[in-house]
């Protein structure tokens, strides 16, 4: 299997074996980091919209392996303000770098960027569409915590309609015979297209509005934010938001081995009183972004096979 | 002129597209860009058809549509037949089939898709031929036949 010069645009582009190879490489790098692995390699970090965590995580991943970083975090400060197109911007960046990491709020922009240039492109988020490195670090976290990705009971809680991290993780976990529980208000249920896909693949799933009805079955609970701006009526928002806040009450309704993940940032959907329990792994999850992104960079840049 | 029937004249060489629904005949002309063509094109609509009641028909003189080109019209004209005519005889006849990839025919319904933002040619992967569910190559949004809008 060779990842050299491959783009990482969508989790759909990766086979089960490719996903496992990335996670395996991340483990090796985490256990045995080599600060010179990416020496003489240059990453262009093109952030067309602000994203502190993803950008810093990529830049840190590159620098800690000896690589260098150029780019921008604020499109206002670039020629984009003068009307330069996405296409021209990535063509320019191609001349200065070995790999491009791109975040752009327009959906499909990363795929278009990858078609524009010969250097490999990593999608660091294109609007509501894809954020594959987030999905890979979610998987890495589950694998580290549970020791396997196979045959787990995974619950998804919150806004399952708009949450791109949920959609990508559902697609990725469908390789691993996961039993999925979608817990959300009806207004924010997971789109039918994803359920159709699961049916086709023979993956078991359940839809539920009440977390406590299914929480005892779960090995993993993936919590997402319910965003106020998704609701046209603020009263509707208030009606839902309280229902999907988890706190210590949850502890009476779960298996002792349950692990709680969250892509962060959270607002108030997980009470801080859960933070110091063994169930909370969301801060480790954010930290896992480093070895996972290092693995992806090292594989694509051909420094690890 | 009374009593005379005008038919679309036969072609010596070229392509006949038959059994197109009358609702879609002009769209088929668009998709094949026949308005920009230098070939002799004759078109009929509301022609009598035993099978369809009324039908549309297009004859393109001097041009042989490839299977791939013909399949591009399958999204809107599912039952259409294509005949390749050589020396007034039918050399090959086939039904159009929806291709695996639909290029630059259908618009993406997602207003935040890069194809709408930057005037990029669209591309869709056909996910389900029966229900005609297609997925945008760029933004990955699934679209149903009922939502489809032509470029």
Short mmCIF file of C-alpha atoms in Angstrom, two decimals:
data_model
loop_
_atom_site.label_atom_id
_atom_site.label_comp_id
_atom_site.label_asym_id
_atom_site.label_seq_id
_atom_site.Cartn_x
_atom_site.Cartn_y
_atom_site.Cartn_z
CA UNK A 1 0.00 0.00 0.00
CA UNK A 2 1.46 3.37 -0.95
CA UNK A 3 0.04 6.71 0.04
CA UNK A 4 2.84 8.72 -1.54
CA UNK A 5 1.42 11.76 -3.35
CA UNK A 6 -2.16 10.76 -2.59
CA UNK A 7 -4.75 13.41 -1.77
CA UNK A 8 -6.90 13.04 1.36
CA UNK A 9 -10.13 14.80 0.43
CA UNK A 10 -12.97 12.65 1.73
CA UNK A 11 -13.26 9.72 4.09
CA UNK A 12 -15.14 8.00 1.26
CA UNK A 13 -11.89 7.81 -0.72
CA UNK A 14 -10.26 5.56 1.88
CA UNK A 15 -10.70 1.80 2.04
CA UNK A 16 -10.84 -0.06 5.35
CA UNK A 17 -7.24 -1.21 4.94
CA UNK A 18 -6.05 2.29 4.13
CA UNK A 19 -7.78 3.65 7.24
CA UNK A 20 -6.19 0.94 9.39
CA UNK A 21 -2.78 1.61 7.86
CA UNK A 22 -3.02 5.32 8.75
CA UNK A 23 -4.07 4.49 12.32
CA UNK A 24 -1.29 1.93 12.66
CA UNK A 25 1.26 4.47 11.40
CA UNK A 26 -0.09 7.05 13.88
CA UNK A 27 0.48 4.58 16.72
CA UNK A 28 4.08 3.96 15.60
CA UNK A 29 4.79 7.69 15.37
CA UNK A 30 3.20 8.37 18.74
CA UNK A 31 5.24 5.60 20.39
CA UNK A 32 8.46 6.57 18.69
CA UNK A 33 8.48 10.12 17.33
CA UNK A 34 11.32 11.07 14.99
CA UNK A 35 11.90 14.81 14.99
CA UNK A 36 13.72 14.66 11.65
CA UNK A 37 11.20 12.56 9.74
CA UNK A 38 9.87 15.44 7.62
CA UNK A 39 13.08 17.47 7.32
CA UNK A 40 13.32 19.49 4.08
CA UNK A 41 9.61 19.19 3.47
CA UNK A 42 7.39 22.24 3.20
CA UNK A 43 3.67 22.31 3.98
CA UNK A 44 1.46 25.11 2.66
CA UNK A 45 -1.32 25.77 5.14
CA UNK A 46 -4.09 27.62 3.30
CA UNK A 47 -6.88 28.57 5.69
CA UNK A 48 -9.56 30.54 3.89
CA UNK A 49 -11.58 30.71 7.10
CA UNK A 50 -10.47 30.81 10.71
CA UNK A 51 -9.92 27.49 12.47
CA UNK A 52 -7.52 27.68 15.33
CA UNK A 53 -7.46 24.05 16.44
CA UNK A 54 -7.17 22.30 13.10
CA UNK A 55 -4.61 24.78 11.79
CA UNK A 56 -2.42 24.65 14.90
CA UNK A 57 -2.69 20.87 15.01
CA UNK A 58 -1.49 20.51 11.41
CA UNK A 59 1.29 23.06 11.86
CA UNK A 60 2.43 21.48 15.09
CA UNK A 61 2.33 18.00 13.54
CA UNK A 62 4.55 19.17 10.66
CA UNK A 63 7.03 21.16 12.76
CA UNK A 64 7.47 18.47 15.41
CA UNK A 65 8.67 16.12 12.70
CA UNK A 66 11.18 18.66 11.39
CA UNK A 67 9.09 19.99 8.51
CA UNK A 68 8.43 23.61 7.66
CA UNK A 69 5.20 25.54 7.21
CA UNK A 70 4.13 28.50 5.09
CA UNK A 71 0.63 29.82 4.53
CA UNK A 72 -2.07 32.08 5.79
CA UNK A 73 -4.73 31.92 8.46
CA UNK A 74 -6.66 34.97 7.43
CA UNK A 75 -7.74 35.32 3.81
CA UNK A 76 -8.31 39.04 4.33
CA UNK A 77 -4.57 39.52 4.42
CA UNK A 78 -3.92 37.87 1.05
CA UNK A 79 -4.48 38.49 -2.63
CA UNK A 80 -7.85 36.79 -2.21
CA UNK A 81 -9.08 40.18 -1.19
CA UNK A 82 -7.97 41.41 -4.60
CA UNK A 83 -10.20 38.77 -6.19
CA UNK A 84 -7.69 35.97 -6.74
CA UNK A 85 -9.55 32.72 -7.30
CA UNK A 86 -9.17 29.54 -5.29
CA UNK A 87 -7.67 27.88 -8.37
CA UNK A 88 -4.95 30.54 -8.77
CA UNK A 89 -4.15 30.56 -5.05
CA UNK A 90 -3.48 26.83 -4.91
CA UNK A 91 -1.48 26.96 -8.17
CA UNK A 92 0.71 29.59 -6.55
CA UNK A 93 1.10 27.57 -3.35
CA UNK A 94 2.06 24.50 -5.36
CA UNK A 95 5.25 26.23 -6.47
CA UNK A 96 6.36 26.84 -2.91
CA UNK A 97 5.49 23.59 -1.16
CA UNK A 98 5.51 19.78 -1.16
CA UNK A 99 2.02 19.40 0.26
CA UNK A 100 -1.05 21.65 0.61
CA UNK A 101 -3.45 21.64 3.55
CA UNK A 102 -6.60 23.57 2.73
CA UNK A 103 -9.65 24.75 4.62
CA UNK A 104 -12.31 26.62 2.68
CA UNK A 105 -15.97 27.14 3.58
CA UNK A 106 -17.12 26.36 0.02
CA UNK A 107 -18.09 22.68 -0.24
CA UNK A 108 -16.09 20.72 -2.79
CA UNK A 109 -13.29 23.30 -2.81
CA UNK A 110 -10.66 20.83 -1.58
CA UNK A 111 -11.52 18.39 -4.38
CA UNK A 112 -11.24 21.19 -6.91
CA UNK A 113 -7.91 22.30 -5.40
CA UNK A 114 -6.58 18.74 -5.71
CA UNK A 115 -7.53 18.72 -9.39
CA UNK A 116 -5.74 22.04 -9.92
CA UNK A 117 -2.31 20.99 -8.62
CA UNK A 118 0.17 18.12 -8.83
CA UNK A 119 1.30 18.24 -5.20
CA UNK A 120 -0.88 16.27 -2.76
CA UNK A 121 -3.76 18.07 -1.05
CA UNK A 122 -5.26 17.40 2.38
CA UNK A 123 -8.76 18.65 3.09
CA UNK A 124 -8.86 20.37 6.48
CA UNK A 125 -12.60 21.04 6.17
CA UNK A 126 -14.76 22.20 3.27
CA UNK A 127 -17.92 23.75 4.71
CA UNK A 128 -20.49 21.23 5.86
CA UNK A 129 -19.01 18.51 3.67
CA UNK A 130 -15.84 16.71 4.78
CA UNK A 131 -13.09 16.90 7.36
CA UNK A 132 -11.36 13.54 6.93
CA UNK A 133 -8.47 14.07 9.34
CA UNK A 134 -11.00 14.76 12.12
CA UNK A 135 -12.69 11.44 11.32
CA UNK A 136 -9.36 9.62 11.38
CA UNK A 137 -8.47 11.07 14.77
CA UNK A 138 -11.95 10.11 16.03
CA UNK A 139 -11.29 6.55 14.86
CA UNK A 140 -7.81 6.57 16.39
CA UNK A 141 -9.28 7.66 19.71
CA UNK A 142 -11.90 4.90 19.65
CA UNK A 143 -9.26 2.34 18.70
CA UNK A 144 -6.94 3.46 21.50
CA UNK A 145 -9.71 3.46 24.09
CA UNK A 146 -11.52 0.27 23.11
CA UNK A 147 -8.65 -1.73 21.59
CA UNK A 148 -10.71 -2.44 18.46
CA UNK A 149 -12.99 -0.77 15.96
CA UNK A 150 -14.96 -3.91 15.20
CA UNK A 151 -18.50 -4.67 16.41
CA UNK A 152 -18.85 -1.70 18.79
CA UNK A 153 -22.11 -0.07 19.89
CA UNK A 154 -21.63 3.59 19.03
CA UNK A 155 -24.15 6.32 19.91
CA UNK A 156 -24.29 9.69 18.18
CA UNK A 157 -25.94 12.47 20.18
CA UNK A 158 -27.08 15.98 19.24
CA UNK A 159 -27.35 17.59 15.84
CA UNK A 160 -27.11 14.64 13.48
CA UNK A 161 -28.61 16.49 10.55
CA UNK A 162 -25.95 19.14 10.02
CA UNK A 163 -22.97 17.67 11.87
CA UNK A 164 -20.32 16.83 9.29
CA UNK A 165 -18.14 15.05 11.85
CA UNK A 166 -21.03 12.67 12.52
CA UNK A 167 -21.66 12.01 8.83
CA UNK A 168 -18.03 11.22 8.09
CA UNK A 169 -17.66 9.02 11.16
CA UNK A 170 -20.81 7.09 10.22
CA UNK A 171 -19.34 6.41 6.78
CA UNK A 172 -15.98 5.38 8.25
CA UNK A 173 -17.45 3.13 10.96
CA UNK A 174 -19.60 1.35 8.40
CA UNK A 175 -16.41 -0.55 7.48
CA UNK A 176 -16.29 -2.05 10.98
CA UNK A 177 -19.70 -3.64 11.50
CA UNK A 178 -20.66 -0.99 14.05
CA UNK A 179 -24.08 -1.08 15.69
CA UNK A 180 -25.14 2.57 15.49
CA UNK A 181 -27.56 4.52 17.72
CA UNK A 182 -28.70 7.90 16.43
CA UNK A 183 -30.01 9.95 19.34
CA UNK A 184 -31.47 13.31 18.36
CA UNK A 185 -34.64 15.37 18.22
CA UNK A 186 -36.65 14.55 15.09
CA UNK A 187 -35.85 17.96 13.63
CA UNK A 188 -32.14 17.16 13.73
CA UNK A 189 -32.22 13.51 12.70
CA UNK A 190 -29.54 12.02 10.49
CA UNK A 191 -30.31 12.49 6.77
CA UNK A 192 -32.02 9.54 5.08
CA UNK A 193 -29.22 9.26 2.52
CA UNK A 194 -26.89 8.01 5.31
CA UNK A 195 -29.48 5.53 6.58
CA UNK A 196 -29.98 4.23 3.03
CA UNK A 197 -26.24 3.72 2.77
CA UNK A 198 -26.18 1.77 6.05
CA UNK A 199 -29.10 -0.38 4.94
CA UNK A 200 -27.31 -1.20 1.72
CA UNK A 201 -24.20 -2.23 3.64
CA UNK A 202 -26.24 -4.30 6.12
CA UNK A 203 -25.20 -2.18 9.11
CA UNK A 204 -27.57 -2.19 12.10
CA UNK A 205 -28.83 1.14 13.34
CA UNK A 206 -31.46 2.52 15.71
CA UNK A 207 -33.04 5.97 15.91
CA UNK A 208 -34.02 7.26 19.34
CA UNK A 209 -34.96 10.57 20.92
CA UNK A 210 -34.26 9.61 24.53
CA UNK A 211 -30.60 8.96 25.35
CA UNK A 212 -31.35 7.02 28.55
CA UNK A 213 -33.36 4.42 26.63
CA UNK A 214 -30.23 3.21 24.87
CA UNK A 215 -27.28 4.58 26.85
CA UNK A 216 -26.68 1.34 28.74
CA UNK A 217 -25.90 -0.47 25.51
CA UNK A 218 -23.23 1.94 24.33
CA UNK A 219 -19.46 1.41 24.18
CA UNK A 220 -18.88 4.87 22.73
CA UNK A 221 -20.97 8.06 22.83
CA UNK A 222 -20.10 10.71 20.25
CA UNK A 223 -21.56 14.04 21.37
CA UNK A 224 -22.00 17.05 19.09
CA UNK A 225 -23.04 20.61 19.54
CA UNK A 226 -26.57 21.75 18.77
CA UNK A 227 -26.02 25.05 17.06
CA UNK A 228 -28.42 27.84 17.80
CA UNK A 229 -28.17 29.24 14.28
CA UNK A 230 -29.70 26.04 12.86
CA UNK A 231 -33.08 26.93 14.36
CA UNK A 232 -35.26 29.55 12.71
CA UNK A 233 -37.23 29.86 15.95
CA UNK A 234 -35.20 30.54 19.15
CA UNK A 235 -37.94 28.89 21.23
CA UNK A 236 -37.42 25.65 19.34
CA UNK A 237 -33.72 25.87 20.13
CA UNK A 238 -34.40 26.34 23.83
CA UNK A 239 -36.74 23.37 23.77
CA UNK A 240 -34.06 21.07 22.43
CA UNK A 241 -30.84 22.28 23.88
CA UNK A 242 -31.53 21.21 27.47
CA UNK A 243 -32.58 17.72 26.47
CA UNK A 244 -29.21 16.94 24.99
CA UNK A 245 -26.95 18.22 27.74
CA UNK A 246 -25.21 15.37 29.52
CA UNK A 247 -24.01 15.50 33.14
CA UNK A 248 -23.39 13.14 36.07
CA UNK A 249 -26.96 11.83 35.85
CA UNK A 250 -25.80 9.92 32.80
CA UNK A 251 -23.44 7.85 34.97
CA UNK A 252 -26.36 5.88 36.41
CA UNK A 253 -27.40 4.76 32.93
CA UNK A 254 -24.19 3.55 31.29
CA UNK A 255 -21.73 0.69 31.15
CA UNK A 256 -18.59 1.38 33.22
CA UNK A 257 -16.49 1.14 30.04
CA UNK A 258 -18.40 3.82 28.10
CA UNK A 259 -16.15 6.40 26.45
CA UNK A 260 -17.47 9.87 25.57
CA UNK A 261 -16.05 11.68 22.55
CA UNK A 262 -16.69 15.20 21.26
CA UNK A 263 -15.04 16.92 18.29
CA UNK A 264 -14.80 20.19 20.31
CA UNK A 265 -15.32 23.03 20.81
CA UNK A 266 -18.20 22.26 23.13
CA UNK A 267 -20.63 24.87 24.35
CA UNK A 268 -22.67 23.37 27.17
CA UNK A 269 -23.68 19.95 25.86
CA UNK A 270 -21.23 18.14 28.18
CA UNK A 271 -21.19 19.41 31.76
CA UNK A 272 -17.62 19.99 33.02
CA UNK A 273 -18.43 17.72 35.98
CA UNK A 274 -17.90 14.79 33.59
CA UNK A 275 -14.42 15.99 32.57
CA UNK A 276 -12.53 14.19 35.31
CA UNK A 277 -14.36 10.90 34.91
CA UNK A 278 -12.71 8.00 33.11
CA UNK A 279 -15.48 8.22 30.51
CA UNK A 280 -14.41 11.60 29.17
CA UNK A 281 -11.82 11.26 26.44
CA UNK A 282 -12.52 14.39 24.40
CA UNK A 283 -9.34 16.18 25.41
CA UNK A 284 -7.23 13.13 24.55
CA UNK A 285 -9.14 13.00 21.29
CA UNK A 286 -7.97 16.55 20.42
CA UNK A 287 -4.40 15.55 21.35
CA UNK A 288 -4.64 12.49 19.10
CA UNK A 289 -4.93 14.88 16.16
CA UNK A 290 -1.15 15.29 16.25
CA UNK A 291 0.02 11.66 15.67
CA UNK A 292 -2.80 11.08 13.18
CA UNK A 293 -1.91 14.16 11.13
CA UNK A 294 1.79 13.29 11.42
CA UNK A 295 1.06 9.83 10.05
CA UNK A 296 -0.90 11.29 7.14
CA UNK A 297 1.84 13.82 6.34
CA UNK A 298 4.64 11.21 6.58
CA UNK A 299 2.76 8.69 4.41
CA UNK A 300 1.80 11.18 1.73
CA UNK A 301 5.26 12.74 1.66
CA UNK A 302 6.71 9.25 1.18
CA UNK A 303 8.82 9.24 4.36
CA UNK A 304 6.94 6.21 5.68
CA UNK A 305 5.59 3.46 3.44
CA UNK B 1 -51.48 20.35 -50.15
CA UNK B 2 -54.57 18.64 -48.84
CA UNK B 3 -54.19 14.97 -48.10
CA UNK B 4 -50.41 15.03 -48.09
CA UNK B 5 -48.48 13.82 -45.05
CA UNK B 6 -45.13 15.37 -44.24
CA UNK B 7 -42.69 13.07 -42.54
CA UNK B 8 -39.25 13.76 -41.26
CA UNK B 9 -37.05 12.83 -44.17
CA UNK B 10 -34.82 9.80 -44.02
CA UNK B 11 -31.09 10.31 -43.58
CA UNK B 12 -28.37 8.54 -45.46
CA UNK B 13 -25.82 8.54 -42.67
CA UNK B 14 -26.13 9.69 -39.08
CA UNK B 15 -28.07 9.12 -35.87
CA UNK B 16 -31.77 8.84 -35.12
CA UNK B 17 -32.94 9.42 -31.56
CA UNK B 18 -36.44 8.00 -31.22
CA UNK B 19 -39.04 7.62 -28.49
CA UNK B 20 -38.11 10.77 -26.61
CA UNK B 21 -40.95 12.16 -24.51
CA UNK B 22 -42.30 15.40 -25.99
CA UNK B 23 -41.60 17.16 -22.69
CA UNK B 24 -37.91 16.50 -23.03
CA UNK B 25 -37.19 16.77 -26.72
CA UNK B 26 -35.82 20.33 -26.54
CA UNK B 27 -33.72 19.44 -23.51
CA UNK B 28 -32.17 16.56 -25.45
CA UNK B 29 -31.29 19.04 -28.22
CA UNK B 30 -29.63 21.20 -25.54
CA UNK B 31 -27.67 18.37 -23.96
CA UNK B 32 -26.28 17.28 -27.31
CA UNK B 33 -25.61 20.95 -28.15
CA UNK B 34 -27.41 20.52 -31.47
CA UNK B 35 -28.14 24.24 -31.60
CA UNK B 36 -24.40 24.80 -32.05
CA UNK B 37 -24.00 21.99 -34.56
CA UNK B 38 -23.18 22.36 -38.26
CA UNK B 39 -24.81 19.01 -39.02
CA UNK B 40 -28.20 18.76 -40.69
CA UNK B 41 -30.61 18.29 -37.80
CA UNK B 42 -34.32 17.56 -38.19
CA UNK B 43 -36.59 17.36 -35.22
CA UNK B 44 -40.21 16.40 -34.74
CA UNK B 45 -42.42 16.60 -31.70
CA UNK B 46 -45.98 15.46 -30.96
CA UNK B 47 -45.56 12.70 -33.52
CA UNK B 48 -47.93 9.79 -33.16
CA UNK B 49 -46.56 6.79 -31.34
CA UNK B 50 -48.22 3.46 -30.58
CA UNK B 51 -46.03 3.02 -27.54
CA UNK B 52 -46.10 6.53 -26.10
CA UNK B 53 -49.14 8.24 -27.60
CA UNK B 54 -47.04 11.20 -28.63
CA UNK B 55 -43.31 11.25 -29.01
CA UNK B 56 -40.37 13.31 -30.12
CA UNK B 57 -37.72 12.33 -32.65
CA UNK B 58 -34.39 13.81 -33.72
CA UNK B 59 -32.30 12.97 -36.77
CA UNK B 60 -28.74 14.14 -37.04
CA UNK B 61 -27.24 13.81 -40.50
CA UNK B 62 -23.57 12.97 -40.84
CA UNK B 63 -22.86 12.49 -37.15
CA UNK B 64 -22.68 9.22 -35.27
CA UNK B 65 -23.37 9.58 -31.57
CA UNK B 66 -21.14 7.42 -29.46
CA UNK B 67 -22.75 5.26 -26.79
CA UNK B 68 -21.25 7.58 -24.18
CA UNK B 69 -22.78 10.69 -25.78
CA UNK B 70 -26.12 8.99 -26.16
CA UNK B 71 -26.12 7.89 -22.54
CA UNK B 72 -25.88 11.50 -21.44
CA UNK B 73 -29.51 12.01 -22.46
CA UNK B 74 -30.63 8.99 -20.44
CA UNK B 75 -31.15 11.04 -17.26
CA UNK B 76 -34.10 12.84 -18.84
CA UNK B 77 -35.08 10.53 -21.72
CA UNK B 78 -34.90 7.12 -20.10
CA UNK B 79 -36.77 5.19 -22.80
CA UNK B 80 -35.09 6.72 -25.84
CA UNK B 81 -33.73 4.54 -28.64
CA UNK B 82 -30.70 5.37 -30.70
CA UNK B 83 -30.23 4.10 -34.26
CA UNK B 84 -26.97 4.55 -36.11
CA UNK B 85 -27.78 4.86 -39.81
CA UNK B 86 -25.33 4.00 -42.55
CA UNK B 87 -26.33 4.19 -46.20
CA UNK B 88 -30.05 4.42 -45.25
CA UNK B 89 -29.84 1.20 -43.23
CA UNK B 90 -29.81 0.71 -39.46
CA UNK B 91 -26.32 -0.42 -38.60
CA UNK B 92 -26.72 -0.41 -34.83
CA UNK B 93 -29.67 0.18 -32.50
CA UNK B 94 -29.53 0.56 -28.74
CA UNK B 95 -31.40 1.97 -25.80
CA UNK B 96 -29.83 4.76 -23.79
CA UNK B 97 -28.50 3.81 -20.36
CA UNK B 98 -27.68 6.07 -17.46
CA UNK B 99 -23.87 6.38 -17.30
CA UNK B 100 -21.75 5.95 -14.14
CA UNK B 101 -20.69 9.57 -14.27
CA UNK B 102 -22.82 12.49 -15.47
CA UNK B 103 -20.72 15.39 -16.63
CA UNK B 104 -21.81 19.00 -16.96
CA UNK B 105 -25.48 18.29 -17.63
CA UNK B 106 -27.01 18.68 -14.19
CA UNK B 107 -26.58 21.53 -11.72
CA UNK B 108 -25.69 20.84 -8.11
CA UNK B 109 -28.60 21.71 -5.80
CA UNK B 110 -26.19 22.80 -3.09
CA UNK B 111 -25.82 26.58 -3.42
CA UNK B 112 -22.60 26.37 -1.40
CA UNK B 113 -21.04 23.84 -3.81
CA UNK B 114 -17.82 24.89 -5.51
CA UNK B 115 -19.42 24.24 -8.91
CA UNK B 116 -21.93 27.00 -8.21
CA UNK B 117 -19.46 29.32 -6.48
CA UNK B 118 -16.74 29.20 -9.16
CA UNK B 119 -18.54 28.22 -12.37
CA UNK B 120 -16.82 24.83 -12.47
CA UNK B 121 -18.21 22.10 -14.82
CA UNK B 122 -20.32 19.72 -12.72
CA UNK B 123 -19.71 16.01 -12.27
CA UNK B 124 -21.99 13.49 -10.53
CA UNK B 125 -21.57 9.85 -9.61
CA UNK B 126 -24.70 7.77 -10.16
CA UNK B 127 -25.40 5.97 -6.87
CA UNK B 128 -28.73 4.33 -7.67
CA UNK B 129 -29.95 3.92 -11.25
CA UNK B 130 -33.50 2.93 -10.31
CA UNK B 131 -34.23 5.90 -8.06
CA UNK B 132 -31.72 8.04 -9.92
CA UNK B 133 -29.86 9.19 -6.88
CA UNK B 134 -26.67 11.00 -7.80
CA UNK B 135 -23.82 12.33 -5.66
CA UNK B 136 -21.89 15.49 -6.50
CA UNK B 137 -18.23 14.69 -7.15
CA UNK B 138 -17.21 17.90 -5.36
CA UNK B 139 -19.54 18.66 -2.43
CA UNK B 140 -20.80 15.03 -2.12
CA UNK B 141 -24.42 16.16 -1.74
CA UNK B 142 -26.92 13.51 -2.80
CA UNK B 143 -29.60 14.64 -5.24
CA UNK B 144 -32.84 12.99 -6.33
CA UNK B 145 -34.25 13.03 -9.83
CA UNK B 146 -37.06 15.25 -8.54
CA UNK B 147 -34.55 17.96 -7.61
CA UNK B 148 -32.48 17.80 -10.79
CA UNK B 149 -31.98 21.03 -12.69
CA UNK B 150 -30.09 21.19 -15.97
CA UNK B 151 -26.94 23.28 -16.36
#
